[in-house]
Amino acid sequence: MNAEVQKIMKALGLTEQEAKEMLEADRKIDKGEKLFELTPEQEKASKKARSTGTKKPTVYNFDTAKKKRKECPDKQHLVNLLAEALGTECQNIEVTNKERELTFSFNGTGYRLTLAVPRVKSSE
């Protein structure tokens, strides 16, 4: 009796004959033999048990119309103050973004002024 048969007998609680039959069946299966085929009914039941149900398609909602950006009255006020201050010396003053940007001309040259608020860095 070889060590492999003894190991199987001990692990699975089989007799020597059952362990040898099991090893022989394993060798045949490894070579591609189909020893334990399911009946068509069993195959159908197996397929049903393995299925996870119907797959539902993923629906993405990209509607951004509901999202409203919070307005910043302080930035609007500052942009308006800057436009008024430049009004005495500059031409073609236009507020292109009421909270961020204005354009103007000075001595024939076009300028764009952008107001930015830096993010507050967290201290870690």
PDB file of C-alpha atoms in Angstrom:
ATOM      1  CA  MET A   1       0.000   0.000   0.000  1.00  0.00           C
ATOM      2  CA  ASN A   2       1.561   3.318  -1.047  1.00  0.00           C
ATOM      3  CA  ALA A   3       1.613   6.573   0.905  1.00  0.00           C
ATOM      4  CA  GLU A   4      -0.919   8.297  -1.374  1.00  0.00           C
ATOM      5  CA  VAL A   5      -3.545   5.611  -0.742  1.00  0.00           C
ATOM      6  CA  GLN A   6      -2.909   5.751   3.018  1.00  0.00           C
ATOM      7  CA  LYS A   7      -3.229   9.550   2.986  1.00  0.00           C
ATOM      8  CA  ILE A   8      -6.596   9.366   1.192  1.00  0.00           C
ATOM      9  CA  MET A   9      -7.837   6.602   3.501  1.00  0.00           C
ATOM     10  CA  LYS A  10      -6.970   8.648   6.570  1.00  0.00           C
ATOM     11  CA  ALA A  11      -8.302  11.999   5.258  1.00  0.00           C
ATOM     12  CA  LEU A  12     -11.594  10.719   3.827  1.00  0.00           C
ATOM     13  CA  GLY A  13     -12.190   7.652   5.966  1.00  0.00           C
ATOM     14  CA  LEU A  14     -12.249   5.249   2.992  1.00  0.00           C
ATOM     15  CA  THR A  15     -11.265   1.614   2.740  1.00  0.00           C
ATOM     16  CA  GLU A  16      -8.134   0.649   0.826  1.00  0.00           C
ATOM     17  CA  GLN A  17     -10.208  -0.554  -2.136  1.00  0.00           C
ATOM     18  CA  GLU A  18     -12.287   2.670  -2.257  1.00  0.00           C
ATOM     19  CA  ALA A  19      -9.140   4.836  -2.109  1.00  0.00           C
ATOM     20  CA  LYS A  20      -7.553   2.874  -5.002  1.00  0.00           C
ATOM     21  CA  GLU A  21     -10.752   3.212  -7.076  1.00  0.00           C
ATOM     22  CA  MET A  22     -10.833   6.922  -6.382  1.00  0.00           C
ATOM     23  CA  LEU A  23      -7.203   7.378  -7.486  1.00  0.00           C
ATOM     24  CA  GLU A  24      -7.856   5.397 -10.670  1.00  0.00           C
ATOM     25  CA  ALA A  25     -10.955   7.519 -11.444  1.00  0.00           C
ATOM     26  CA  ASP A  26      -8.920  10.706 -10.837  1.00  0.00           C
ATOM     27  CA  ARG A  27      -6.240   9.548 -13.292  1.00  0.00           C
ATOM     28  CA  LYS A  28      -8.876   8.796 -15.961  1.00  0.00           C
ATOM     29  CA  ILE A  29     -10.535  12.205 -15.447  1.00  0.00           C
ATOM     30  CA  ASP A  30      -7.129  13.929 -15.692  1.00  0.00           C
ATOM     31  CA  LYS A  31      -6.651  12.241 -19.095  1.00  0.00           C
ATOM     32  CA  GLY A  32      -9.997  13.660 -20.288  1.00  0.00           C
ATOM     33  CA  GLU A  33     -12.350  10.755 -19.738  1.00  0.00           C
ATOM     34  CA  LYS A  34     -15.936  11.659 -18.819  1.00  0.00           C
ATOM     35  CA  LEU A  35     -16.840   9.309 -15.963  1.00  0.00           C
ATOM     36  CA  PHE A  36     -19.647  11.071 -14.144  1.00  0.00           C
ATOM     37  CA  GLU A  37     -21.884  12.691 -16.768  1.00  0.00           C
ATOM     38  CA  LEU A  38     -25.122  14.360 -15.712  1.00  0.00           C
ATOM     39  CA  THR A  39     -28.477  13.447 -17.228  1.00  0.00           C
ATOM     40  CA  PRO A  40     -30.149  16.218 -19.253  1.00  0.00           C
ATOM     41  CA  GLU A  41     -32.511  16.923 -16.328  1.00  0.00           C
ATOM     42  CA  GLN A  42     -29.609  17.110 -13.884  1.00  0.00           C
ATOM     43  CA  GLU A  43     -27.684  19.395 -16.264  1.00  0.00           C
ATOM     44  CA  LYS A  44     -30.693  21.700 -16.526  1.00  0.00           C
ATOM     45  CA  ALA A  45     -31.074  21.821 -12.722  1.00  0.00           C
ATOM     46  CA  SER A  46     -27.343  22.480 -12.348  1.00  0.00           C
ATOM     47  CA  LYS A  47     -27.477  25.368 -14.823  1.00  0.00           C
ATOM     48  CA  LYS A  48     -30.484  26.851 -13.033  1.00  0.00           C
ATOM     49  CA  ALA A  49     -28.734  26.602  -9.652  1.00  0.00           C
ATOM     50  CA  ARG A  50     -25.612  28.315 -11.019  1.00  0.00           C
ATOM     51  CA  SER A  51     -27.490  31.207 -12.630  1.00  0.00           C
ATOM     52  CA  THR A  52     -27.650  34.484 -10.737  1.00  0.00           C
ATOM     53  CA  GLY A  53     -30.878  35.634 -12.292  1.00  0.00           C
ATOM     54  CA  THR A  54     -31.400  38.185 -15.004  1.00  0.00           C
ATOM     55  CA  LYS A  55     -28.918  40.983 -15.386  1.00  0.00           C
ATOM     56  CA  LYS A  56     -30.405  44.433 -15.196  1.00  0.00           C
ATOM     57  CA  PRO A  57     -28.743  47.093 -17.328  1.00  0.00           C
ATOM     58  CA  THR A  58     -27.021  49.875 -15.447  1.00  0.00           C
ATOM     59  CA  VAL A  59     -28.813  53.176 -15.879  1.00  0.00           C
ATOM     60  CA  TYR A  60     -26.671  56.251 -15.435  1.00  0.00           C
ATOM     61  CA  ASN A  61     -28.317  59.549 -14.583  1.00  0.00           C
ATOM     62  CA  PHE A  62     -26.231  62.398 -15.960  1.00  0.00           C
ATOM     63  CA  ASP A  63     -28.924  65.041 -15.506  1.00  0.00           C
ATOM     64  CA  THR A  64     -27.040  67.957 -13.985  1.00  0.00           C
ATOM     65  CA  ALA A  65     -29.921  70.403 -14.358  1.00  0.00           C
ATOM     66  CA  LYS A  66     -30.899  69.773 -10.730  1.00  0.00           C
ATOM     67  CA  LYS A  67     -27.503  70.791  -9.398  1.00  0.00           C
ATOM     68  CA  LYS A  68     -27.228  74.445  -8.528  1.00  0.00           C
ATOM     69  CA  ARG A  69     -23.915  76.084  -7.827  1.00  0.00           C
ATOM     70  CA  LYS A  70     -23.943  78.146  -4.691  1.00  0.00           C
ATOM     71  CA  GLU A  71     -23.586  81.822  -5.533  1.00  0.00           C
ATOM     72  CA  CYS A  72     -21.006  83.964  -3.775  1.00  0.00           C
ATOM     73  CA  PRO A  73     -22.251  87.545  -3.288  1.00  0.00           C
ATOM     74  CA  ASP A  74     -18.841  88.640  -1.965  1.00  0.00           C
ATOM     75  CA  LYS A  75     -17.133  87.715  -5.228  1.00  0.00           C
ATOM     76  CA  GLN A  76     -19.881  89.411  -7.261  1.00  0.00           C
ATOM     77  CA  HIS A  77     -19.444  92.583  -5.224  1.00  0.00           C
ATOM     78  CA  LEU A  78     -15.656  92.557  -5.683  1.00  0.00           C
ATOM     79  CA  VAL A  79     -15.932  92.066  -9.467  1.00  0.00           C
ATOM     80  CA  ASN A  80     -18.382  94.977  -9.653  1.00  0.00           C
ATOM     81  CA  LEU A  81     -16.071  97.193  -7.533  1.00  0.00           C
ATOM     82  CA  LEU A  82     -13.135  96.385  -9.802  1.00  0.00           C
ATOM     83  CA  ALA A  83     -15.213  97.205 -12.910  1.00  0.00           C
ATOM     84  CA  GLU A  84     -16.256 100.553 -11.408  1.00  0.00           C
ATOM     85  CA  ALA A  85     -12.679 101.393 -10.377  1.00  0.00           C
ATOM     86  CA  LEU A  86     -11.342 100.636 -13.849  1.00  0.00           C
ATOM     87  CA  GLY A  87     -14.156 102.619 -15.466  1.00  0.00           C
ATOM     88  CA  THR A  88     -12.394 105.951 -15.029  1.00  0.00           C
ATOM     89  CA  GLU A  89      -9.199 104.938 -16.890  1.00  0.00           C
ATOM     90  CA  CYS A  90     -10.171 102.009 -19.154  1.00  0.00           C
ATOM     91  CA  GLN A  91     -12.474 101.351 -22.092  1.00  0.00           C
ATOM     92  CA  ASN A  92     -14.683  98.451 -23.177  1.00  0.00           C
ATOM     93  CA  ILE A  93     -15.173  97.121 -19.659  1.00  0.00           C
ATOM     94  CA  GLU A  94     -17.233  93.933 -19.738  1.00  0.00           C
ATOM     95  CA  VAL A  95     -17.985  91.508 -16.895  1.00  0.00           C
ATOM     96  CA  THR A  96     -17.732  88.101 -18.605  1.00  0.00           C
ATOM     97  CA  ASN A  97     -18.409  86.083 -15.448  1.00  0.00           C
ATOM     98  CA  LYS A  98     -20.218  87.896 -12.641  1.00  0.00           C
ATOM     99  CA  GLU A  99     -18.232  86.105  -9.913  1.00  0.00           C
ATOM    100  CA  ARG A 100     -14.887  85.639 -11.609  1.00  0.00           C
ATOM    101  CA  GLU A 101     -13.807  87.564 -14.671  1.00  0.00           C
ATOM    102  CA  LEU A 102     -13.909  90.907 -16.453  1.00  0.00           C
ATOM    103  CA  THR A 103     -12.245  92.204 -19.617  1.00  0.00           C
ATOM    104  CA  PHE A 104     -11.223  95.739 -20.523  1.00  0.00           C
ATOM    105  CA  SER A 105      -8.929  97.786 -22.778  1.00  0.00           C
ATOM    106  CA  PHE A 106      -6.225 100.202 -21.679  1.00  0.00           C
ATOM    107  CA  ASN A 107      -4.213 102.258 -24.200  1.00  0.00           C
ATOM    108  CA  GLY A 108      -5.361  99.986 -27.042  1.00  0.00           C
ATOM    109  CA  THR A 109      -4.341  96.739 -25.296  1.00  0.00           C
ATOM    110  CA  GLY A 110      -6.928  94.159 -24.164  1.00  0.00           C
ATOM    111  CA  TYR A 111      -6.745  92.745 -20.646  1.00  0.00           C
ATOM    112  CA  ARG A 112      -8.596  90.085 -18.726  1.00  0.00           C
ATOM    113  CA  LEU A 113      -8.799  90.208 -14.932  1.00  0.00           C
ATOM    114  CA  THR A 114      -9.648  86.955 -13.111  1.00  0.00           C
ATOM    115  CA  LEU A 115     -10.615  86.764  -9.441  1.00  0.00           C
ATOM    116  CA  ALA A 116      -9.676  83.507  -7.698  1.00  0.00           C
ATOM    117  CA  VAL A 117     -10.171  82.359  -4.129  1.00  0.00           C
ATOM    118  CA  PRO A 118      -7.490  79.899  -2.993  1.00  0.00           C
ATOM    119  CA  ARG A 119      -8.624  76.801  -1.134  1.00  0.00           C
ATOM    120  CA  VAL A 120      -7.946  76.692   2.571  1.00  0.00           C
ATOM    121  CA  LYS A 121      -5.247  74.107   3.349  1.00  0.00           C
ATOM    122  CA  SER A 122      -6.044  71.833   6.226  1.00  0.00           C
ATOM    123  CA  SER A 123      -3.326  71.581   8.860  1.00  0.00           C
ATOM    124  CA  GLU A 124      -2.317  67.978   9.421  1.00  0.00           C
TER     125      GLU A 124
END
